[in-house]
Each structure stands twice: as C-alpha cells, then as structure tokens.
Short mmCIF file of C-alpha atoms in Angstrom, two decimals:
data_model
loop_
_atom_site.label_atom_id
_atom_site.label_comp_id
_atom_site.label_asym_id
_atom_site.label_seq_id
_atom_site.Cartn_x
_atom_site.Cartn_y
_atom_site.Cartn_z
CA UNK J 5 -39.98 147.38 -74.44
CA UNK J 6 -37.07 144.89 -74.38
CA UNK J 7 -35.05 145.20 -77.60
CA UNK J 8 -32.94 142.21 -78.64
CA UNK J 9 -29.23 143.01 -78.86
CA UNK J 10 -27.64 142.15 -82.19
CA UNK J 11 -24.85 139.58 -81.71
CA UNK J 12 -22.19 138.87 -84.31
CA UNK J 13 -19.52 136.18 -84.07
CA UNK J 14 -16.47 136.85 -86.21
CA UNK J 15 -14.90 133.47 -86.86
CA UNK J 16 -12.82 131.36 -89.23
CA UNK J 17 -13.22 127.84 -90.64
CA UNK J 18 -12.18 124.81 -88.57
CA UNK J 19 -11.88 126.93 -85.42
CA UNK J 20 -12.45 124.88 -82.26
CA UNK J 21 -12.99 127.95 -80.08
CA UNK J 22 -15.45 129.37 -82.63
CA UNK J 23 -17.49 126.16 -82.46
CA UNK J 24 -17.43 126.28 -78.65
CA UNK J 25 -18.70 129.88 -78.83
CA UNK J 26 -21.60 128.87 -81.10
CA UNK J 27 -22.52 126.06 -78.71
CA UNK J 28 -22.44 128.35 -75.68
CA UNK J 29 -24.64 130.92 -77.43
CA UNK J 30 -27.03 128.22 -78.69
CA UNK J 31 -27.30 126.74 -75.20
CA UNK J 32 -28.38 130.15 -73.86
CA UNK J 33 -30.80 130.64 -76.75
CA UNK J 34 -28.96 133.69 -78.05
CA UNK J 35 -29.39 134.37 -81.76
CA UNK J 36 -26.30 135.48 -83.64
CA UNK J 37 -24.86 136.10 -87.07
CA UNK J 38 -21.58 134.46 -88.13
CA UNK J 39 -19.07 136.42 -90.22
CA UNK J 40 -16.21 134.41 -91.75
CA UNK J 41 -13.00 136.40 -91.38
CA UNK J 42 -11.27 134.27 -94.02
CA UNK J 43 -13.62 135.52 -96.75
CA UNK J 44 -14.52 139.03 -95.55
CA UNK J 45 -11.51 141.38 -95.65
CA UNK J 46 -13.57 144.33 -94.36
CA UNK J 47 -14.67 142.33 -91.30
CA UNK J 48 -11.08 141.24 -90.69
CA UNK J 49 -9.96 144.87 -90.67
CA UNK J 50 -12.80 145.77 -88.30
CA UNK J 51 -11.74 143.03 -85.85
CA UNK J 52 -8.09 144.06 -86.07
CA UNK J 53 -9.13 147.68 -85.51
CA UNK J 54 -10.82 146.57 -82.29
CA UNK J 55 -7.45 145.16 -81.17
CA UNK J 56 -8.12 141.44 -81.70
CA UNK J 57 -5.71 139.15 -83.49
CA UNK J 58 -7.50 135.81 -83.02
CA UNK J 59 -10.94 134.40 -83.70
CA UNK J 60 -13.55 134.22 -82.45
CA UNK J 61 -14.57 137.74 -81.55
CA UNK J 62 -18.09 138.39 -80.32
CA UNK J 63 -19.76 141.77 -80.80
CA UNK J 64 -22.99 142.29 -78.87
CA UNK J 65 -24.36 145.78 -79.29
CA UNK J 66 -21.51 148.10 -78.32
CA UNK J 67 -19.67 145.42 -76.30
CA UNK J 68 -16.88 143.32 -77.79
CA UNK J 69 -14.90 140.41 -76.46
CA UNK J 70 -13.13 137.22 -77.27
CA UNK J 71 -15.35 134.21 -77.90
CA UNK J 72 -15.66 131.18 -75.71
CA UNK J 73 -13.67 131.25 -72.49
CA UNK J 74 -14.18 128.46 -69.94
CA UNK J 75 -12.97 130.70 -67.13
CA UNK J 76 -15.91 133.07 -67.45
CA UNK J 77 -19.55 132.64 -68.29
CA UNK J 78 -21.19 134.34 -71.24
CA UNK J 79 -24.02 136.58 -70.02
#
C-alpha cells in the first residue's frame, strides 16, 4: 500500500520564493498544506528549531528543506 506523505509549506505573505514553491508542487501534483509563519507563532518556533531563518520551509514526512531552489529539482 502506497501511503501519501504529508507535505507542509511554512511560508509568509508576499513571498516570491513561497509562490515559486507552490507552483513547483502544483506542477508535480503534490498536495500540501500552507502554514503562515506571520500568524502562527508556534509554527515559527518549530521552523526556527529546525534551523531555518527564512521562508519557505517544506516539511515532507520526516524530511525538511528550504522551498523552491532552481538549482535542484523537487522530488
């Protein structure tokens, strides 16, 4: 049985790289939840605790990483 991995994009308003991340995920047909770091202090602390200081941050299952990056493809 192939279980879908839960994907969360931690983002902020008017973020160009966040929008690029959404587009890349949409293009690949990957479903995701968006969490706004500007309104969710608990999520902001979680992202900082993971060592990230900029949005977007993508969490897919137990893997984390920065959002859209033209130098690598999102698998």
